[in-house]
XYZ file of C-alpha atoms in Angstrom:
319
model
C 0.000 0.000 0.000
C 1.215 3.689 -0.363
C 3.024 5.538 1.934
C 2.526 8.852 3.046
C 4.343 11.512 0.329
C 5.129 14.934 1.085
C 2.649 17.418 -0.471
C 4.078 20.720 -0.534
C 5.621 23.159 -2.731
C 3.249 22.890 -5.815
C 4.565 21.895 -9.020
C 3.501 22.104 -12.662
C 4.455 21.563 -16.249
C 3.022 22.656 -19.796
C 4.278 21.986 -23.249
C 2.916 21.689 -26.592
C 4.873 20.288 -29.490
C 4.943 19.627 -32.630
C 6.550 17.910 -35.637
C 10.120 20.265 -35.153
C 9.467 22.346 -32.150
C 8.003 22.983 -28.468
C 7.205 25.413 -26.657
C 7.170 25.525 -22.506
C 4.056 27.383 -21.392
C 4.889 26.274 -17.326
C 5.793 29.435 -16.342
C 2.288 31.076 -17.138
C -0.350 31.627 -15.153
C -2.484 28.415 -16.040
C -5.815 26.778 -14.952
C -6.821 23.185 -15.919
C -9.187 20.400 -15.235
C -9.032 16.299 -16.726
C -11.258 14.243 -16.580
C -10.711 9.875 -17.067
C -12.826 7.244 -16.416
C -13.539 3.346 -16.910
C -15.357 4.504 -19.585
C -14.530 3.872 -23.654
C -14.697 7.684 -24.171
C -11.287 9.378 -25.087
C -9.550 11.372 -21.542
C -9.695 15.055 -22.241
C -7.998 18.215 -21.053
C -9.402 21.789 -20.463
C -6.523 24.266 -19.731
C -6.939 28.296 -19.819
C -3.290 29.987 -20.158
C -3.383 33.524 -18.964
C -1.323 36.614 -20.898
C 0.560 35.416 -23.798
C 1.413 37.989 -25.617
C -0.051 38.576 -29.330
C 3.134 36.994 -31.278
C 2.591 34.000 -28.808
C -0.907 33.523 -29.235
C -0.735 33.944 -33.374
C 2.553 31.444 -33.259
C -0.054 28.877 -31.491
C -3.236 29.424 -33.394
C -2.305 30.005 -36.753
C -0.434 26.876 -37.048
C 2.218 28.185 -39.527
C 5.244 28.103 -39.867
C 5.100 25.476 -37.162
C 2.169 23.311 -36.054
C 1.532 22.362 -32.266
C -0.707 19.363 -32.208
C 0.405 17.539 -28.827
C -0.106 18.687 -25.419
C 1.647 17.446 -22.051
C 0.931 18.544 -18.647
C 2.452 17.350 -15.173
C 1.419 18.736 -12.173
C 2.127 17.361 -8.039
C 4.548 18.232 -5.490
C 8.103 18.656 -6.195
C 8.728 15.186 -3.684
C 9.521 13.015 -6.815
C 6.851 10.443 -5.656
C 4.209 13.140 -5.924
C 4.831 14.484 -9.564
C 4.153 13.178 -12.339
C 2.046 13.182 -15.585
C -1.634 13.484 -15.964
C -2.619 14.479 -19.192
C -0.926 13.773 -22.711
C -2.893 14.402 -25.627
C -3.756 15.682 -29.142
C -5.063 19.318 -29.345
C -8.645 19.551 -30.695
C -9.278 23.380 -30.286
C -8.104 26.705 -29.912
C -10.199 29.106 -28.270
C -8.918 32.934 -26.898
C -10.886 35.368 -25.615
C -10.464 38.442 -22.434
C -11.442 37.729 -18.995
C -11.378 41.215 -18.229
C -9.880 45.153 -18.700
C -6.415 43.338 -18.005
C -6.704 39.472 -18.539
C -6.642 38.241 -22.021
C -6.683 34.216 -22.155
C -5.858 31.208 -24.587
C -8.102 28.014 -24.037
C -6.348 24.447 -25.149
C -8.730 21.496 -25.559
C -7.252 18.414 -26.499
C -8.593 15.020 -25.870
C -6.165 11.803 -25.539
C -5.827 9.064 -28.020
C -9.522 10.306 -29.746
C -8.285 9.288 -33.234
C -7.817 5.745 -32.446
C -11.129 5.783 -30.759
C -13.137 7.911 -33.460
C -11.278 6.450 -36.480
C -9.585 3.053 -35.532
C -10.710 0.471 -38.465
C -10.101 -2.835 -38.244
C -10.068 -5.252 -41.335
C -8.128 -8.148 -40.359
C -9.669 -12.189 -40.376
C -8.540 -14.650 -38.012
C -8.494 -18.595 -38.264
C -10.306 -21.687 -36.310
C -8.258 -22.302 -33.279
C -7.430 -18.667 -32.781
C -7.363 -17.852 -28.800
C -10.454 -15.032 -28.139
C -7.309 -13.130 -26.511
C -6.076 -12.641 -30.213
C -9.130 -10.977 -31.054
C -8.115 -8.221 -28.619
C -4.389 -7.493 -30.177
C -5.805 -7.722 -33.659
C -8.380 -4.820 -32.711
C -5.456 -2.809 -30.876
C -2.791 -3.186 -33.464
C -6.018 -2.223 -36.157
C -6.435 1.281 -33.855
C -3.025 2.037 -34.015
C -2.853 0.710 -30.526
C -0.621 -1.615 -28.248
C -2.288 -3.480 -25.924
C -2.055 -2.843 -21.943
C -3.356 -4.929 -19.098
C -5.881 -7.650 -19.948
C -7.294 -9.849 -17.570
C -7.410 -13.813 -18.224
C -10.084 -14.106 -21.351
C -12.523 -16.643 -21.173
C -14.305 -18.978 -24.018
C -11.341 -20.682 -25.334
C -10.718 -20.719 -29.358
C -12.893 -19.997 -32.149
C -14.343 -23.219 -33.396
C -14.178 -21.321 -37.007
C -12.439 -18.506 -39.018
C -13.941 -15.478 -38.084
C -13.357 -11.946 -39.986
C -13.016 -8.738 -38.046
C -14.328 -5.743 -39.762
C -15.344 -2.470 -38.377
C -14.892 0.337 -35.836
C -12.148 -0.751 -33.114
C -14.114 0.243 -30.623
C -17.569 -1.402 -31.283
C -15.414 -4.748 -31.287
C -13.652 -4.064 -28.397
C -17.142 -3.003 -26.978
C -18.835 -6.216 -27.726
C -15.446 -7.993 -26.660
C -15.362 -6.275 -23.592
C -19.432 -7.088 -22.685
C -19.254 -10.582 -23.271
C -16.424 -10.795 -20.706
C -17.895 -8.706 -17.955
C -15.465 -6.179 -18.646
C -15.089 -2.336 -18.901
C -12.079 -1.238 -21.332
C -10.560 2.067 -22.341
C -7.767 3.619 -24.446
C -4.784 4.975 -21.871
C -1.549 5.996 -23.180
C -1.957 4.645 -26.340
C -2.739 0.927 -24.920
C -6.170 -0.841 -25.466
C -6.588 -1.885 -21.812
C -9.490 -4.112 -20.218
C -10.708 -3.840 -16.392
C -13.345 -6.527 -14.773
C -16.494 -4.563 -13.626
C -16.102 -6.090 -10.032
C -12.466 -6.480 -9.759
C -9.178 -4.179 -9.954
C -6.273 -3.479 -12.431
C -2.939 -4.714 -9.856
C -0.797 -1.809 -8.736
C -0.469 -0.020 -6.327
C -3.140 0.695 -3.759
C -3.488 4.511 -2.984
C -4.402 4.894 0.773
C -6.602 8.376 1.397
C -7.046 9.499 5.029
C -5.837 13.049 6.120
C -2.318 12.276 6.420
C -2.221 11.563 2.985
C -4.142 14.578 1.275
C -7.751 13.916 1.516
C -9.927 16.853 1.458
C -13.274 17.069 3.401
C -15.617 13.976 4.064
C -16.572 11.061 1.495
C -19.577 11.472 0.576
C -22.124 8.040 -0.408
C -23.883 9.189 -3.833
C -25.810 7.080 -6.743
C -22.656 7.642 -8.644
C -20.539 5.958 -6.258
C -18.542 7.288 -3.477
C -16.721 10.520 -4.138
C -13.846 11.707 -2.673
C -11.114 14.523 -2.848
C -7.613 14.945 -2.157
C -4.882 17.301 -2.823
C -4.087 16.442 -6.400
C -2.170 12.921 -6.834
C -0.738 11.974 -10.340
C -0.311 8.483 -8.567
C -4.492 8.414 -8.617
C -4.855 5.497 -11.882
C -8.403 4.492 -13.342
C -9.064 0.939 -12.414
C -6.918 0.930 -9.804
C -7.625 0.223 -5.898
C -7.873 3.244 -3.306
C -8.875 2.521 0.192
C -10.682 4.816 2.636
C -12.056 4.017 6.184
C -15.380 4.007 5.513
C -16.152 5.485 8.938
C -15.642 8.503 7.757
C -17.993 8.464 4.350
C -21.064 10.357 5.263
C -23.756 8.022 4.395
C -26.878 8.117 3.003
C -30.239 8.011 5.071
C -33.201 6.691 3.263
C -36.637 5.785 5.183
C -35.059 5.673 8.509
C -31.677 5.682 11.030
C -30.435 2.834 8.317
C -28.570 3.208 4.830
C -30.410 1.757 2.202
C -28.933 -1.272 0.561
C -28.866 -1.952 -3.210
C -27.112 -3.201 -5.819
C -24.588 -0.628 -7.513
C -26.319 1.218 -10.590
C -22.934 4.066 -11.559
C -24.497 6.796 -13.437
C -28.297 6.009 -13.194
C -28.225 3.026 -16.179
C -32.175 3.181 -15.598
C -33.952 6.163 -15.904
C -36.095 7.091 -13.104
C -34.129 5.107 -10.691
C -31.766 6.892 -7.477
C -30.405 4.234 -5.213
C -26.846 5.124 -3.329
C -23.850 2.783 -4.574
C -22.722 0.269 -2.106
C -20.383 0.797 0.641
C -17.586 -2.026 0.768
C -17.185 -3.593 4.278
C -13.177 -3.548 3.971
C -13.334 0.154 2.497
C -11.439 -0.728 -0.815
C -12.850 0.622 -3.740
C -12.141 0.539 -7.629
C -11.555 4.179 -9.323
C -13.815 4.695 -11.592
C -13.730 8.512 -12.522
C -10.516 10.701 -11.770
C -10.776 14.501 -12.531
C -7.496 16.195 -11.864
C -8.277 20.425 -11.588
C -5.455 22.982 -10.790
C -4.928 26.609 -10.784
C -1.328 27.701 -10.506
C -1.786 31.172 -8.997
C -5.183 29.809 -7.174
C -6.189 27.863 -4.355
C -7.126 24.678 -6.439
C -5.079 21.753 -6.762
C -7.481 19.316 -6.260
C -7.941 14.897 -7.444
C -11.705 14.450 -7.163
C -12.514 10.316 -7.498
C -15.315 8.820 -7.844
C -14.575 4.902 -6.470
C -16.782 1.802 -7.123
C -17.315 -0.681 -4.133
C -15.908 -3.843 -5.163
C -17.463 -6.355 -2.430
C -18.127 -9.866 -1.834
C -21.974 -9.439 -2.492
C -20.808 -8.392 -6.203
C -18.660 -11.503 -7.135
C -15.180 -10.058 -6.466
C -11.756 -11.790 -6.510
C -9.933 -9.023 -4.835
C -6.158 -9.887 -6.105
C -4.746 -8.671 -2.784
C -6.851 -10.602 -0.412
C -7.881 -9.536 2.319
């Protein structure tokens, strides 16, 4: 499990790039906000970069004579262990505009790996006997992706040839459904999570001596957290918080009402709270990073999954 890490001393990194040339935007004034989840959808960055001057801002968005299409930002502490990268992407849009008398602004929004997602083809045709498991590098390597963590695949070999043709991500989607699976695009790797188990790593402890911000809070998406911003936060992965101190909810009496998970309200109509686990380990299933270097904010807002008994899971770390 993690260890305590110093958190002080804020610090932060932007660059955008291109084919022959970079340019370091960390020393600006800068506000930002990610946002990653178990989802298929493509991670995304917001950022806001405060006073560039005119020859800057016409260098960036006209795009000639050199073209910035890539976007990095790091952000943490300067303790080594607390720094690190949480966004790196391709940028989708430009936007500048003026704040105020004094404040002129240039908006970045870039979105990570949304090319293989919105344009991945695969055309490829695979053989009887093929493992299912080849089904899911055949789809990456069609997306112009590598392929990251997959859990054990079930169902064998194809009992006949079979040909793959289509969007990436409709047959990773139907891949991924068949298997009880959620799956996403991080890095540029294809990567597969079990809806009631983890990705192994490491397991990020939040309590106050670690950064946590405020109270948990029980909701119908899950239970949400924050904590001083941690680029060690990783979707899929385990955090653990002691669930006395999640504020629970109170349905219909002195007793919190028990259901089975429904994240994001799957059925319209239909408010139940997510579970609470009984060994306070949860899967992360939304991580929003937000950060203002001149501000107060510098905030990791999670949204974890309970991952309990009740729901079928083979926690990898026991108990």
């Amino acid at each position: 499990m993690s260890a305590s890490h110093q958190q002080w001393l804020r610090k932060s990194s932007l660059v955008i790039s291109g084919t022959n040339e970079s340019l370091d935007l960390s020393e600006m004034h800068f506000r930002f906000r990610t946002t990653e989840m178990n989802e298929e959808a493509p991670n995304t960055l917001s950022v806001r970069v405060y006073n560039l001057s005119q020859d800057t801002v016409k260098k960036i968005t006209n795009q000639t004579p050199v073209e910035y299409t890539l976007v990095e930002l790091k952000a943490g502490y300067q303790d080594n262990d607390s720094y690190g990268t949480i966004f790196t992407g391709t940028i989708k849009q430009y936007r500048k505009g003026r704040e105020s008398a004094t404040d002129t602004y240039l908006d970045i929004l870039a979105a990570e790996d949304d090319i293989a997602y919105n344009f991945g083809v695969v055309s490829d045709q695979v053989i009887a006997g093929t493992p299912i498991s080849e089904i899911v590098s055949r789809t990456a390597k069609g997306m112009g992706l590598e392929v990251g963590y997959i859990p054990p695949i079930s169902g064998g070999t194809l009992p006949r040839g079979k040909v793959l043709w289509g969007m990436g991500r409709v047959i990773a989607r139907n891949l991924a459904n068949t298997q009880g699976f959620g799956w996403t695009i991080k890095a540029g790797k294809l990567q597969m999570v079990p809806l009631n188990s983890y990705l192994p790593g490491e397991i990020v402890v939040l309590n106050s001596a670690t950064g946590m911000i405020g109270i948990p809070e029980q909701t119908n998406e899950g239970v949400r957290v924050r904590c001083l911003l941690n680029p060690r936060l990783y979707i899929g992965g385990q955090m653990q918080i002691d669930n006395e101190s999640i504020n629970k909810t109170v349905q219909g009496g002195s007793k919190s009402l028990v259901v089975g998970q429904l994240p994001y309200d799957q059925w319209a109509g239909v408010s139940m709270p997510a579970d609470v686990t009984a060994d306070g380990f949860y899967m992360m299933y939304v991580i929003e990073h937000s950060g203002d270097t001149r501000g107060t904010d510098w905030y990791s807002d999670v949204i974890g999954l309970a991952m309990s008994e009740r729901n079928g899971t083979v926690n990898p770390y026991g108990s």
